[in-house]
């Protein structure tokens, strides 16, 4: 019964529109003939109801149906709909001409009527639609009077689309635009005035009684966004932004959705434009395996692989809740992708062997790792077991199975390690290098720094501290870190994997280092509070294993540009394969005995550049004495 009611509810309006349009066809055809002969003071030889008129109605009606005129909605009638009507009327004229010519050789049909018919009919069909929209808009504008008053920053295409979206909801009332383009000053967009420059928001917002500011400039770079945000903060009003195009395309935002300004919008990260053709060409139709699939990087890698053509994804994860959540997400969002969940420790050869046998992957992304610097300083055994020995286990199983590509997710802390995390990840790189060349498996290492909002990073920590009223804890006023977003990092990982050659070590362009103190201050402001007034910032000192500044390249690693401007390839430092494999075997034996002294000695011996932070005189000396080079400027890369 419900289906019958639904059909009636859908069918009655459509039938009414069809009847209306056919009445307009009849009125245009007969009216033009009556007018034509009335001007000559002659009676019209054509009857209003005749076979010729019926043929006109049938021909024009079939054309209307064929061009999809009845799929449009009067409520949203616009210029494209009017153009579509004109095309349908012109096509109908052709159909009518052919039909009448075959029927009676166009006997008694005025050529003037044929010429005027499509334009008159377009007006008769378009005017009711536009009047209906004006009426509905008027009703909505009356309802908007009680909606939240919104001042929009940016009078471009995004601003114009935003006005339409806001009006469609009925909960908002756009009261004005602000834009720096001088030629727009005093003009109207969708009936909303352009009131001044963006910098004038502090003065204009009170004059318009705005209750919300919306930044409709999705292409702003980070520096310009910081200026706009600062201007919005001075008003004391809440502010939001429209989503960027890549957020819409990647499904992270919905059209018309208003998003809070996030810290990644202000950190100087320019949008990444991967070579999607190359990525899909390499990934399309493949089966891949991801270790640590429930973690920040591993889960996003699963999403990216599913989005860009992988037909099967095997997920190895030790956390049952994270694995269950990721499996449910992939099945919901990517039903065409086959998921192979494997619960277990990737350091267990049987687990990896089982995952490989079930999924037959052509590429493996090894994202599983322990990454918390202060914690790992006192958990040496688990750091060695999970970061080094598990990596060796996974790459050996990949080689035994003849898998084409193995991608190790490394870190900038492996460049010049002063902590257990950096030393174990550096040794993992060396193990991969020592193992490579034995089979056809292609080993690729990708290094990058911190990712925003990853588990355990400072961003969610600061967010929680701000939510609790502070204080926000920063280790040192001078400490800096490299940051990038999780989707950006994973896109570049896929890009590097697609272009990777044997023994390749890739470093991602992390942009400029960010001062953690400034990061904390900006996050406090984004929460609508003032640093040191509403939320205190407390400096706790560097934690075990931490240093003031991270670096991306070691001086002994020559680097060169790749096909992608945000990825550089480092020439891997030479390693003695037998020595590394012997060290890993001794580490495995020490792990089995839980012999921390042997593990520490073997780690120092295997990674000569590992200088633990506690033996360095001061953090400043550590940063000054490191033999490292900075990520090159783009100008130097072209030389």
Coordinates of C-alpha atoms in Angstrom, one line a residue:
X1 CA 0.0 0.0 0.0
X2 CA 2.9 2.3 0.8
X3 CA 4.3 1.7 -2.7
X4 CA 1.0 2.6 -4.3
X5 CA 0.8 5.8 -2.3
X6 CA 4.4 6.7 -3.3
X7 CA 3.6 6.1 -6.9
X8 CA 0.6 8.4 -6.7
X9 CA 2.5 11.1 -4.8
X10 CA 5.2 11.0 -7.5
X11 CA 2.9 10.6 -10.5
X12 CA 0.2 13.3 -9.9
X13 CA 2.6 16.2 -10.0
X14 CA 4.3 14.8 -13.1
X15 CA 1.0 14.3 -14.9
X16 CA 0.0 17.9 -13.9
X17 CA 3.2 19.2 -15.5
X18 CA 2.6 17.2 -18.7
X19 CA -1.0 18.5 -18.9
X20 CA 0.3 22.0 -18.3
X21 CA 2.9 21.8 -21.0
X22 CA 0.6 20.3 -23.6
X23 CA -1.9 23.0 -22.9
X24 CA 0.9 25.5 -23.6
X25 CA 1.7 23.7 -26.9
X26 CA -1.9 24.0 -27.9
X27 CA -2.1 27.6 -26.8
X28 CA 1.0 28.5 -28.8
X29 CA 0.1 26.7 -31.9
X30 CA -3.6 27.7 -32.2
X31 CA -3.0 31.2 -30.7
X32 CA -0.3 32.0 -33.3
X33 CA -2.6 30.9 -36.1
X34 CA -5.5 32.9 -34.8
X35 CA -3.3 36.0 -34.4
X36 CA -1.8 35.5 -37.9
X37 CA -5.1 35.5 -39.7
X38 CA -6.6 38.1 -37.4
X39 CA -3.9 40.6 -38.5
X40 CA -5.1 39.9 -42.1
X41 CA -8.8 40.2 -41.1
X42 CA -9.3 36.6 -42.3
X43 CA -10.9 33.7 -40.5
X44 CA -8.4 31.0 -39.6
X45 CA -8.8 27.9 -41.8
X46 CA -7.4 25.7 -39.0
X47 CA -9.7 24.4 -36.4
X48 CA -8.5 24.6 -32.8
X49 CA -9.4 20.9 -32.5
X50 CA -8.3 19.0 -35.6
X51 CA -6.1 16.1 -36.7
X52 CA -3.2 18.6 -37.4
X53 CA -3.5 19.9 -33.8
X54 CA -3.4 16.4 -32.4
X55 CA -0.4 15.6 -34.4
X56 CA 1.4 18.7 -33.1
X57 CA 0.6 17.8 -29.5
X58 CA 1.8 14.2 -30.0
X59 CA 5.1 15.2 -31.8
X60 CA 5.9 18.0 -29.3
X61 CA 5.0 15.8 -26.3
X62 CA 7.2 12.9 -27.5
X63 CA 10.1 15.4 -27.9
X64 CA 9.5 16.8 -24.4
X65 CA 9.6 13.3 -22.9
X66 CA 12.7 12.3 -24.9
X67 CA 14.8 15.3 -23.9
X68 CA 13.9 14.7 -20.2
X69 CA 12.0 17.9 -19.7
X70 CA 9.9 16.3 -16.9
X71 CA 12.9 15.3 -14.8
X72 CA 13.4 18.9 -13.9
X73 CA 12.0 20.4 -10.7
X74 CA 10.1 23.7 -10.9
X75 CA 11.3 24.7 -7.4
X76 CA 14.8 25.0 -8.8
X77 CA 14.1 26.2 -12.3
X78 CA 17.1 28.2 -13.7
X79 CA 18.7 29.4 -16.9
X80 CA 19.9 25.9 -17.8
X81 CA 16.3 24.7 -17.6
X82 CA 15.2 27.6 -19.8
X83 CA 17.9 26.6 -22.4
X84 CA 16.8 23.0 -22.2
X85 CA 13.2 24.1 -22.9
X86 CA 14.3 26.1 -25.9
X87 CA 16.2 23.1 -27.3
X88 CA 13.1 20.9 -26.8
X89 CA 10.9 23.5 -28.6
X90 CA 13.3 23.7 -31.5
X91 CA 13.5 19.9 -31.8
X92 CA 9.7 19.8 -31.5
X93 CA 9.4 22.2 -34.4
X94 CA 11.5 19.8 -36.6
X95 CA 9.3 16.9 -35.5
X96 CA 6.1 18.9 -36.2
X97 CA 7.4 20.0 -39.6
X98 CA 8.2 16.4 -40.6
X99 CA 4.9 15.1 -39.3
X100 CA 2.7 17.7 -41.0
X101 CA 4.7 17.4 -44.2
X102 CA 4.0 13.7 -44.3
X103 CA 0.4 14.2 -43.3
X104 CA -0.8 17.0 -45.6
X105 CA 2.2 18.6 -47.2
X106 CA 2.0 21.5 -44.7
X107 CA -1.3 22.6 -46.2
X108 CA -2.6 25.8 -44.7
X109 CA 0.2 26.0 -42.1
X110 CA 1.7 29.5 -41.9
X111 CA 5.5 29.8 -42.3
X112 CA 5.4 32.8 -39.9
X113 CA 3.8 30.6 -37.3
X114 CA 6.5 28.0 -37.7
X115 CA 9.2 30.7 -37.2
X116 CA 7.7 32.1 -34.1
X117 CA 6.4 28.9 -32.5
X118 CA 9.5 27.7 -30.6
X119 CA 10.2 31.1 -29.0
X120 CA 6.6 31.7 -28.0
X121 CA 6.3 28.2 -26.6
X122 CA 9.6 28.7 -24.7
X123 CA 8.1 31.8 -23.1
X124 CA 4.9 30.0 -22.2
X125 CA 6.7 27.1 -20.7
X126 CA 9.4 29.0 -18.9
X127 CA 7.4 31.8 -17.4
X128 CA 5.2 29.6 -15.1
X129 CA 8.3 27.7 -13.9
X130 CA 10.2 30.9 -13.1
X131 CA 7.1 32.4 -11.4
X132 CA 6.7 29.3 -9.3
X133 CA 10.3 29.6 -8.2
X134 CA 10.0 33.3 -7.4
X135 CA 6.9 32.4 -5.3
X136 CA 8.7 29.6 -3.4
X137 CA 11.7 31.9 -2.9
X138 CA 9.5 34.6 -1.5
X139 CA 7.9 32.1 0.9
X140 CA 11.4 30.9 2.0
X141 CA 12.7 34.4 2.5
X142 CA 9.8 35.1 4.8
X143 CA 10.7 32.0 6.8
X144 CA 14.4 33.0 6.8
X145 CA 13.6 36.2 8.8
X146 CA 14.0 34.1 12.0
X147 CA 17.1 32.2 10.8
X148 CA 20.7 32.8 11.9
X149 CA 22.2 35.9 10.2
X150 CA 25.3 34.9 8.2
X151 CA 28.0 37.2 6.8
X152 CA 29.9 35.5 4.0
X153 CA 33.6 36.2 3.4
X154 CA 34.3 35.7 -0.3
X155 CA 32.0 36.7 -3.2
X156 CA 33.2 34.2 -5.7
X157 CA 31.6 31.0 -7.0
X158 CA 31.9 29.3 -3.6
X159 CA 30.1 32.3 -2.0
X160 CA 27.3 32.3 -4.6
X161 CA 26.8 28.5 -4.2
X162 CA 26.8 28.9 -0.4
X163 CA 24.0 31.4 -0.6
X164 CA 21.9 29.0 -2.5
X165 CA 22.7 26.2 -0.1
X166 CA 22.0 28.3 3.0
X167 CA 18.7 29.5 1.6
X168 CA 17.7 25.9 0.8
X169 CA 18.0 24.9 4.4
X170 CA 15.9 27.8 5.6
X171 CA 17.8 28.0 8.9
X172 CA 20.2 30.8 7.8
X173 CA 19.7 34.3 6.4
X174 CA 22.7 35.6 4.3
X175 CA 23.0 39.3 5.1
X176 CA 26.0 40.3 3.1
X177 CA 29.3 39.5 1.4
X178 CA 32.8 40.8 2.1
X179 CA 35.4 40.6 -0.7
X180 CA 38.6 42.3 -1.6
X181 CA 37.8 42.7 -5.3
X182 CA 37.2 46.4 -5.8
X183 CA 34.9 45.9 -8.8
X184 CA 32.4 44.0 -6.7
X185 CA 32.0 46.7 -4.1
X186 CA 28.3 47.8 -4.0
X187 CA 27.1 45.0 -6.3
X188 CA 24.6 42.2 -5.5
X189 CA 25.1 38.5 -5.7
X190 CA 22.0 36.3 -5.5
X191 CA 20.3 39.4 -4.1
X192 CA 22.8 39.8 -1.3
X193 CA 25.0 42.9 -1.2
X194 CA 28.8 43.1 -1.2
X195 CA 29.4 45.4 1.8
X196 CA 33.2 45.8 1.9
X197 CA 36.6 44.2 2.2
X198 CA 37.4 41.1 4.3
X199 CA 39.6 43.2 6.6
X200 CA 36.5 45.3 7.5
X201 CA 34.7 42.3 9.0
X202 CA 35.2 43.6 12.6
X203 CA 33.4 46.8 11.7
X204 CA 30.7 45.4 9.3
X205 CA 29.7 42.3 11.4
X206 CA 28.0 44.4 14.2
X207 CA 26.3 46.6 11.6
X208 CA 24.7 43.6 9.9
X209 CA 23.8 41.9 13.3
X210 CA 25.6 38.8 11.9
X211 CA 25.6 35.8 14.3
X212 CA 27.9 33.6 12.1
X213 CA 30.8 34.2 9.8
X214 CA 31.5 31.8 6.9
X215 CA 34.7 31.8 5.0
X216 CA 33.8 31.0 1.4
X217 CA 37.3 31.0 -0.1
X218 CA 38.4 27.4 -0.4
X219 CA 41.5 28.1 -2.5
X220 CA 43.2 30.3 0.1
X221 CA 46.7 29.3 1.0
X222 CA 47.6 28.9 4.7
X223 CA 49.1 32.4 5.1
X224 CA 46.1 34.1 3.7
X225 CA 43.8 31.8 5.7
X226 CA 45.6 32.8 8.9
X227 CA 45.0 36.5 8.2
X228 CA 41.3 35.8 7.5
X229 CA 40.9 33.7 10.7
X230 CA 42.6 36.5 12.7
X231 CA 40.1 39.0 11.3
X232 CA 37.3 36.7 12.2
X233 CA 38.6 36.1 15.7
X234 CA 38.6 39.9 16.4
X235 CA 34.9 40.0 15.9
X236 CA 34.3 37.5 18.7
X237 CA 31.7 35.7 16.5
X238 CA 31.8 32.0 15.6
X239 CA 33.1 31.3 12.2
X240 CA 33.1 28.3 9.7
X241 CA 34.4 27.6 6.3
X242 CA 33.1 25.9 3.2
X243 CA 34.8 22.6 2.3
X244 CA 37.6 22.4 -0.3
X245 CA 37.1 20.7 -3.6
X246 CA 39.4 17.8 -2.6
X247 CA 37.4 17.3 0.6
X248 CA 34.3 16.9 -1.5
X249 CA 35.8 14.6 -4.1
X250 CA 37.4 12.4 -1.4
X251 CA 34.1 12.1 0.5
X252 CA 35.4 13.9 3.6
X253 CA 32.7 16.6 3.3
X254 CA 29.3 17.1 1.8
X255 CA 28.2 19.9 -0.5
X256 CA 26.8 22.8 1.5
X257 CA 28.4 21.5 4.8
X258 CA 29.9 24.1 7.0
X259 CA 33.2 23.0 8.6
X260 CA 35.1 24.4 11.5
X261 CA 38.4 25.9 10.6
X262 CA 40.9 23.1 11.5
X263 CA 44.5 23.5 12.5
X264 CA 45.7 21.9 9.2
X265 CA 44.1 24.8 7.3
X266 CA 46.6 27.1 9.0
X267 CA 49.9 25.1 8.9
X268 CA 51.2 26.1 5.5
X269 CA 50.4 22.9 3.7
X270 CA 49.6 23.4 0.1
X271 CA 47.3 20.9 -1.5
X272 CA 48.9 17.8 -2.9
X273 CA 48.1 16.8 -6.5
X274 CA 49.2 13.2 -6.9
X275 CA 49.5 11.6 -10.3
X276 CA 46.3 9.7 -10.0
X277 CA 46.7 8.1 -13.4
X278 CA 50.0 6.6 -12.4
X279 CA 48.6 5.5 -9.0
X280 CA 45.5 3.9 -10.5
X281 CA 47.6 2.3 -13.2
X282 CA 49.8 0.7 -10.6
X283 CA 47.1 -0.1 -8.0
X284 CA 44.1 -0.8 -10.2
X285 CA 42.7 -4.3 -9.9
X286 CA 45.4 -5.4 -7.5
X287 CA 45.3 -7.2 -4.2
X288 CA 47.2 -5.4 -1.4
X289 CA 48.0 -6.2 2.2
X290 CA 48.3 -3.6 4.9
X291 CA 49.9 -4.3 8.3
X292 CA 48.7 -2.1 11.2
X293 CA 45.5 -1.6 9.2
X294 CA 43.6 -0.2 12.2
X295 CA 46.1 2.6 12.9
X296 CA 46.1 6.1 11.7
X297 CA 48.3 5.6 8.6
X298 CA 47.2 2.0 8.0
X299 CA 43.5 2.7 8.0
X300 CA 43.9 5.7 5.6
X301 CA 46.0 3.5 3.3
X302 CA 43.2 1.0 3.2
X303 CA 40.7 3.8 2.3
X304 CA 43.0 5.2 -0.4
X305 CA 43.7 1.8 -1.9
X306 CA 39.9 1.0 -2.0
X307 CA 39.2 4.4 -3.5
X308 CA 41.7 4.1 -6.2
X309 CA 41.1 0.7 -7.7
X310 CA 42.3 -2.1 -5.4
X311 CA 39.9 -5.0 -5.8
X312 CA 41.0 -6.8 -2.5
X313 CA 42.6 -5.5 0.7
X314 CA 44.0 -7.8 3.4
X315 CA 44.2 -6.1 6.8
X316 CA 46.6 -7.4 9.5
X317 CA 45.9 -5.8 12.9
X318 CA 46.5 -6.9 16.5
X319 CA 43.8 -4.7 17.9
X320 CA 40.5 -6.5 17.5
X321 CA 38.3 -3.4 17.9
X322 CA 40.3 -1.4 15.3
X323 CA 40.2 -4.3 12.9
X324 CA 36.5 -4.7 13.3
X325 CA 35.9 -1.0 12.9
X326 CA 38.0 -0.8 9.7
X327 CA 36.3 -3.9 8.2
X328 CA 32.9 -2.4 8.8
X329 CA 33.9 0.9 7.3
X330 CA 35.3 -0.6 4.1
X331 CA 32.3 -2.9 3.6
X332 CA 30.0 0.1 4.0
X333 CA 31.9 2.6 1.9
X334 CA 33.5 0.3 -0.7
X335 CA 31.2 -2.7 -1.1
X336 CA 33.0 -3.6 -4.4
X337 CA 36.3 -4.3 -2.6
X338 CA 36.9 -7.7 -1.0
X339 CA 38.1 -7.4 2.6
X340 CA 40.3 -10.0 4.2
X341 CA 40.7 -9.2 7.9
X342 CA 43.4 -11.1 9.8
X343 CA 43.7 -10.6 13.6
X344 CA 47.2 -11.2 14.8
X345 CA 50.7 -9.9 15.4
X346 CA 52.6 -9.1 12.1
X347 CA 55.8 -10.2 13.9
X348 CA 54.4 -13.8 13.9
X349 CA 55.5 -15.5 10.7
X350 CA 52.4 -17.8 10.7
X351 CA 50.1 -14.7 10.8
X352 CA 51.8 -13.1 7.8
X353 CA 52.0 -16.4 6.0
X354 CA 48.3 -17.0 6.6
X355 CA 47.3 -13.4 5.4
X356 CA 49.4 -13.8 2.3
X357 CA 47.9 -17.2 1.4
X358 CA 44.4 -15.9 1.9
X359 CA 44.8 -12.7 -0.2
X360 CA 47.7 -13.4 -2.6
X361 CA 48.7 -9.7 -2.5
X362 CA 50.8 -8.1 -5.2
X363 CA 51.9 -5.3 -2.8
X364 CA 52.4 -5.1 0.9
X365 CA 52.3 -1.8 3.0
X366 CA 54.0 -2.3 6.3
X367 CA 52.6 0.4 8.5
X368 CA 52.6 -1.5 11.8
X369 CA 55.0 0.1 14.3
X370 CA 55.3 1.5 17.8
X371 CA 55.8 5.2 17.5
X372 CA 55.6 6.9 21.0
X373 CA 59.0 8.3 21.6
X374 CA 59.0 8.8 25.4
X375 CA 57.3 5.4 26.0
X376 CA 59.7 3.5 23.8
X377 CA 62.7 4.8 25.7
X378 CA 61.7 2.5 28.5
X379 CA 60.3 -0.3 26.3
X380 CA 63.3 -1.3 24.3
X381 CA 62.3 -5.0 23.9
X382 CA 58.9 -4.2 22.4
X383 CA 60.4 -1.5 20.2
X384 CA 63.0 -3.9 18.8
X385 CA 60.5 -6.7 18.5
X386 CA 57.8 -4.8 16.7
X387 CA 59.8 -2.2 14.7
X388 CA 62.8 -4.3 13.6
X389 CA 62.1 -8.0 13.9
X390 CA 58.5 -7.8 12.7
X391 CA 59.7 -5.8 9.7
X392 CA 62.2 -8.5 8.9
X393 CA 59.5 -11.2 9.3
X394 CA 57.1 -9.4 6.9
X395 CA 59.7 -8.7 4.2
X396 CA 61.0 -12.3 4.4
X397 CA 57.5 -13.7 4.0
X398 CA 56.9 -11.4 1.1
X399 CA 60.1 -12.6 -0.6
X400 CA 59.3 -16.2 0.0
X401 CA 55.8 -15.6 -1.6
X402 CA 57.2 -13.7 -4.5
X403 CA 55.2 -10.6 -3.8
X404 CA 56.1 -7.7 -6.2
X405 CA 56.3 -4.7 -3.9
X406 CA 57.1 -4.2 -0.2
X407 CA 56.6 -0.7 1.2
X408 CA 58.1 0.2 4.6
X409 CA 56.5 3.2 6.3
X410 CA 59.4 4.9 8.1
X411 CA 59.9 8.2 9.9
X412 CA 62.1 11.3 9.9
X413 CA 63.4 10.3 13.3
X414 CA 65.4 7.5 11.5
X415 CA 67.6 10.1 9.7
X416 CA 69.8 11.0 12.7
X417 CA 68.4 8.9 15.5
X418 CA 68.7 10.0 19.1
X419 CA 65.9 7.9 20.5
X420 CA 64.8 4.2 20.5
X421 CA 62.1 4.9 17.9
X422 CA 64.5 6.5 15.4
X423 CA 67.1 3.8 16.0
X424 CA 64.7 0.9 15.5
X425 CA 63.1 2.4 12.4
X426 CA 66.6 3.1 11.0
X427 CA 67.5 -0.5 11.6
X428 CA 64.3 -1.6 10.0
X429 CA 65.3 0.3 6.9
X430 CA 68.7 -1.3 7.0
X431 CA 67.2 -4.8 7.4
X432 CA 65.0 -4.2 4.3
X433 CA 68.1 -3.0 2.4
X434 CA 70.1 -6.1 3.5
X435 CA 67.2 -8.4 2.5
X436 CA 66.7 -6.8 -0.9
X437 CA 68.2 -8.1 -4.1
X438 CA 67.7 -11.8 -3.0
X439 CA 64.4 -12.1 -4.9
X440 CA 62.3 -10.1 -7.3
X441 CA 60.5 -8.4 -4.4
X442 CA 60.9 -4.6 -4.8
X443 CA 61.6 -2.9 -1.4
X444 CA 60.6 0.8 -1.0
X445 CA 61.0 2.9 2.1
X446 CA 59.0 6.1 2.6
X447 CA 59.9 8.6 5.4
X448 CA 57.9 11.4 6.7
X449 CA 57.3 13.3 9.9
X450 CA 54.3 13.8 12.2
X451 CA 50.8 13.5 10.8
X452 CA 48.0 15.6 12.1
X453 CA 45.4 13.9 14.3
X454 CA 47.2 10.6 14.3
X455 CA 46.9 8.5 17.4
X456 CA 49.1 9.9 20.1
X457 CA 50.1 13.1 18.3
X458 CA 50.0 16.5 19.9
X459 CA 46.9 17.7 18.1
X460 CA 44.4 15.4 19.7
X461 CA 46.2 15.9 23.0
X462 CA 46.0 19.7 22.8
X463 CA 42.4 19.4 21.7
X464 CA 41.5 17.3 24.8
X465 CA 43.4 19.7 27.1
X466 CA 41.6 22.7 25.7
X467 CA 38.3 20.9 26.1
X468 CA 39.1 20.3 29.7
X469 CA 40.0 24.0 30.3
X470 CA 43.8 23.6 30.2
X471 CA 46.6 23.9 30.8
X472 CA 48.0 23.0 27.4
X473 CA 51.4 21.3 27.9
X474 CA 54.3 22.1 25.5
X475 CA 57.7 20.5 26.0
X476 CA 59.8 23.5 25.1
X477 CA 59.1 27.0 23.7
X478 CA 61.6 26.4 20.8
X479 CA 60.6 22.9 19.8
X480 CA 59.5 22.4 16.2
X481 CA 58.1 19.5 14.2
X482 CA 57.2 18.7 10.6
X483 CA 53.5 18.0 10.0
X484 CA 51.2 16.8 7.2
X485 CA 47.7 15.5 7.1
X486 CA 47.0 11.8 7.1
X487 CA 45.3 11.7 3.7
X488 CA 48.2 13.7 2.2
X489 CA 50.8 11.4 3.6
X490 CA 49.0 8.3 2.3
X491 CA 48.5 9.8 -1.1
X492 CA 52.2 10.4 -1.3
X493 CA 53.0 6.9 0.0
X494 CA 51.0 5.5 -2.9
X495 CA 52.7 7.9 -5.3
X496 CA 56.1 6.8 -4.1
X497 CA 55.1 3.1 -4.3
X498 CA 53.9 3.5 -7.8
X499 CA 57.2 5.1 -9.0
X500 CA 59.5 3.2 -6.7
X501 CA 62.5 1.3 -7.9
X502 CA 64.6 -1.3 -6.1
X503 CA 66.1 -0.2 -2.7
X504 CA 64.5 3.2 -3.1
X505 CA 64.3 5.5 0.0
X506 CA 61.8 8.3 -0.5
X507 CA 61.3 11.4 1.7
X508 CA 58.1 13.4 1.6
X509 CA 58.2 17.2 1.4
X510 CA 56.8 18.1 4.8
X511 CA 56.9 21.9 4.1
X512 CA 58.2 24.2 6.8
X513 CA 58.7 23.0 10.4
X514 CA 56.0 24.2 12.7
X515 CA 56.7 25.6 16.2
X516 CA 54.7 23.6 18.7
X517 CA 54.1 26.7 20.8
X518 CA 52.5 28.5 17.9
X519 CA 50.5 25.3 17.1
X520 CA 49.1 25.3 20.7
X521 CA 48.3 29.0 20.6
X522 CA 46.4 28.7 17.3
X523 CA 44.4 25.7 18.5
X524 CA 43.4 27.6 21.6
X525 CA 42.2 30.6 19.4
X526 CA 40.3 28.2 17.1
X527 CA 38.5 27.0 20.2
X528 CA 37.3 30.6 20.7
X529 CA 39.6 31.2 23.7
X530 CA 42.7 33.3 24.2
X531 CA 46.1 31.8 25.1
X532 CA 47.4 32.7 28.6
X533 CA 44.1 34.4 29.4
X534 CA 41.5 31.6 29.1
X535 CA 43.9 28.7 28.6
X536 CA 47.4 28.5 30.2
X537 CA 50.4 27.1 28.3
X538 CA 52.8 25.2 30.5
X539 CA 56.3 24.2 29.4
X540 CA 57.2 20.8 30.8
X541 CA 60.7 20.3 29.3
X542 CA 61.8 17.8 26.6
X543 CA 60.8 14.2 27.4
X544 CA 63.2 11.2 27.2
X545 CA 64.3 10.7 23.6
X546 CA 63.0 14.0 22.3
X547 CA 65.0 16.7 20.5
X548 CA 64.2 20.2 19.6
X549 CA 64.2 19.9 15.9
X550 CA 63.7 17.0 13.5
X551 CA 65.5 16.7 10.1
X552 CA 64.6 15.0 6.9
X553 CA 67.9 14.0 5.3
X554 CA 71.2 12.7 6.4
X555 CA 74.4 14.3 5.0
X556 CA 75.6 10.9 3.7
X557 CA 72.4 10.4 1.6
X558 CA 72.5 12.1 -1.7
X559 CA 69.0 13.1 -2.9
X560 CA 67.5 13.9 -6.2
X561 CA 64.1 15.0 -7.4
X562 CA 61.5 12.6 -8.7
X563 CA 58.6 12.9 -11.1
X564 CA 56.5 14.3 -8.2
X565 CA 57.5 17.7 -6.8
X566 CA 56.8 16.7 -3.2
X567 CA 58.8 13.5 -3.2
X568 CA 62.6 13.3 -3.2
X569 CA 64.6 10.1 -3.5
X570 CA 67.6 9.5 -1.2
X571 CA 70.5 7.3 -2.2
X572 CA 70.5 4.7 0.5
X573 CA 73.6 4.6 2.7
X574 CA 75.7 1.4 2.1
X575 CA 75.1 -1.3 4.6
X576 CA 77.0 -4.6 5.2
X577 CA 74.2 -7.1 4.7
X578 CA 75.7 -10.0 6.6
X579 CA 76.5 -7.7 9.5
X580 CA 72.9 -6.4 9.7
X581 CA 71.4 -9.9 9.4
X582 CA 73.7 -11.2 12.1
X583 CA 72.7 -8.2 14.3
X584 CA 69.0 -8.9 13.8
X585 CA 69.5 -12.6 14.7
X586 CA 71.3 -11.6 17.9
X587 CA 68.5 -9.1 18.7
X588 CA 65.9 -11.9 18.1
X589 CA 67.8 -14.1 20.7
X590 CA 68.0 -11.2 23.2
X591 CA 64.3 -10.5 22.7
X592 CA 63.5 -14.1 23.5
X593 CA 65.5 -13.8 26.8
X594 CA 64.3 -10.2 27.5
X595 CA 68.0 -9.2 27.7
X596 CA 67.8 -5.4 27.6
X597 CA 71.6 -4.9 27.9
X598 CA 72.4 -7.1 24.9
X599 CA 69.6 -5.4 22.9
X600 CA 70.9 -1.9 23.7
X601 CA 74.4 -2.9 22.8
X602 CA 73.4 -4.6 19.5
X603 CA 71.2 -1.6 18.6
X604 CA 74.1 0.8 19.1
X605 CA 76.5 -1.5 17.1
X606 CA 74.1 -2.0 14.2
X607 CA 73.2 1.7 14.0
X608 CA 76.4 3.6 14.4
X609 CA 74.8 7.0 14.0
X610 CA 72.5 6.3 17.0
X611 CA 73.5 8.7 19.7
X612 CA 71.0 8.4 22.6
X613 CA 69.7 11.8 23.8
X614 CA 70.9 11.3 27.4
X615 CA 74.6 11.3 26.3
X616 CA 74.3 14.6 24.6
X617 CA 75.2 17.7 26.7
X618 CA 72.2 19.7 25.9
X619 CA 69.3 19.7 23.4
X620 CA 70.7 22.7 21.6
X621 CA 74.0 20.9 21.1
X622 CA 72.2 17.9 19.7
X623 CA 70.5 20.0 17.1
X624 CA 73.6 21.9 16.2
X625 CA 76.0 18.9 15.9
X626 CA 73.8 16.7 13.8
X627 CA 75.2 16.0 10.4
X628 CA 72.1 16.7 8.4
X629 CA 70.9 18.8 5.5
X630 CA 67.6 20.5 5.1
X631 CA 64.9 19.7 2.6
X632 CA 66.0 21.6 -0.5
X633 CA 64.1 24.6 -1.8
X634 CA 62.3 24.2 -5.1
X635 CA 64.6 26.6 -6.8
X636 CA 67.7 24.5 -5.9
X637 CA 66.0 21.3 -7.1
X638 CA 65.7 22.7 -10.6
X639 CA 69.4 23.4 -10.9

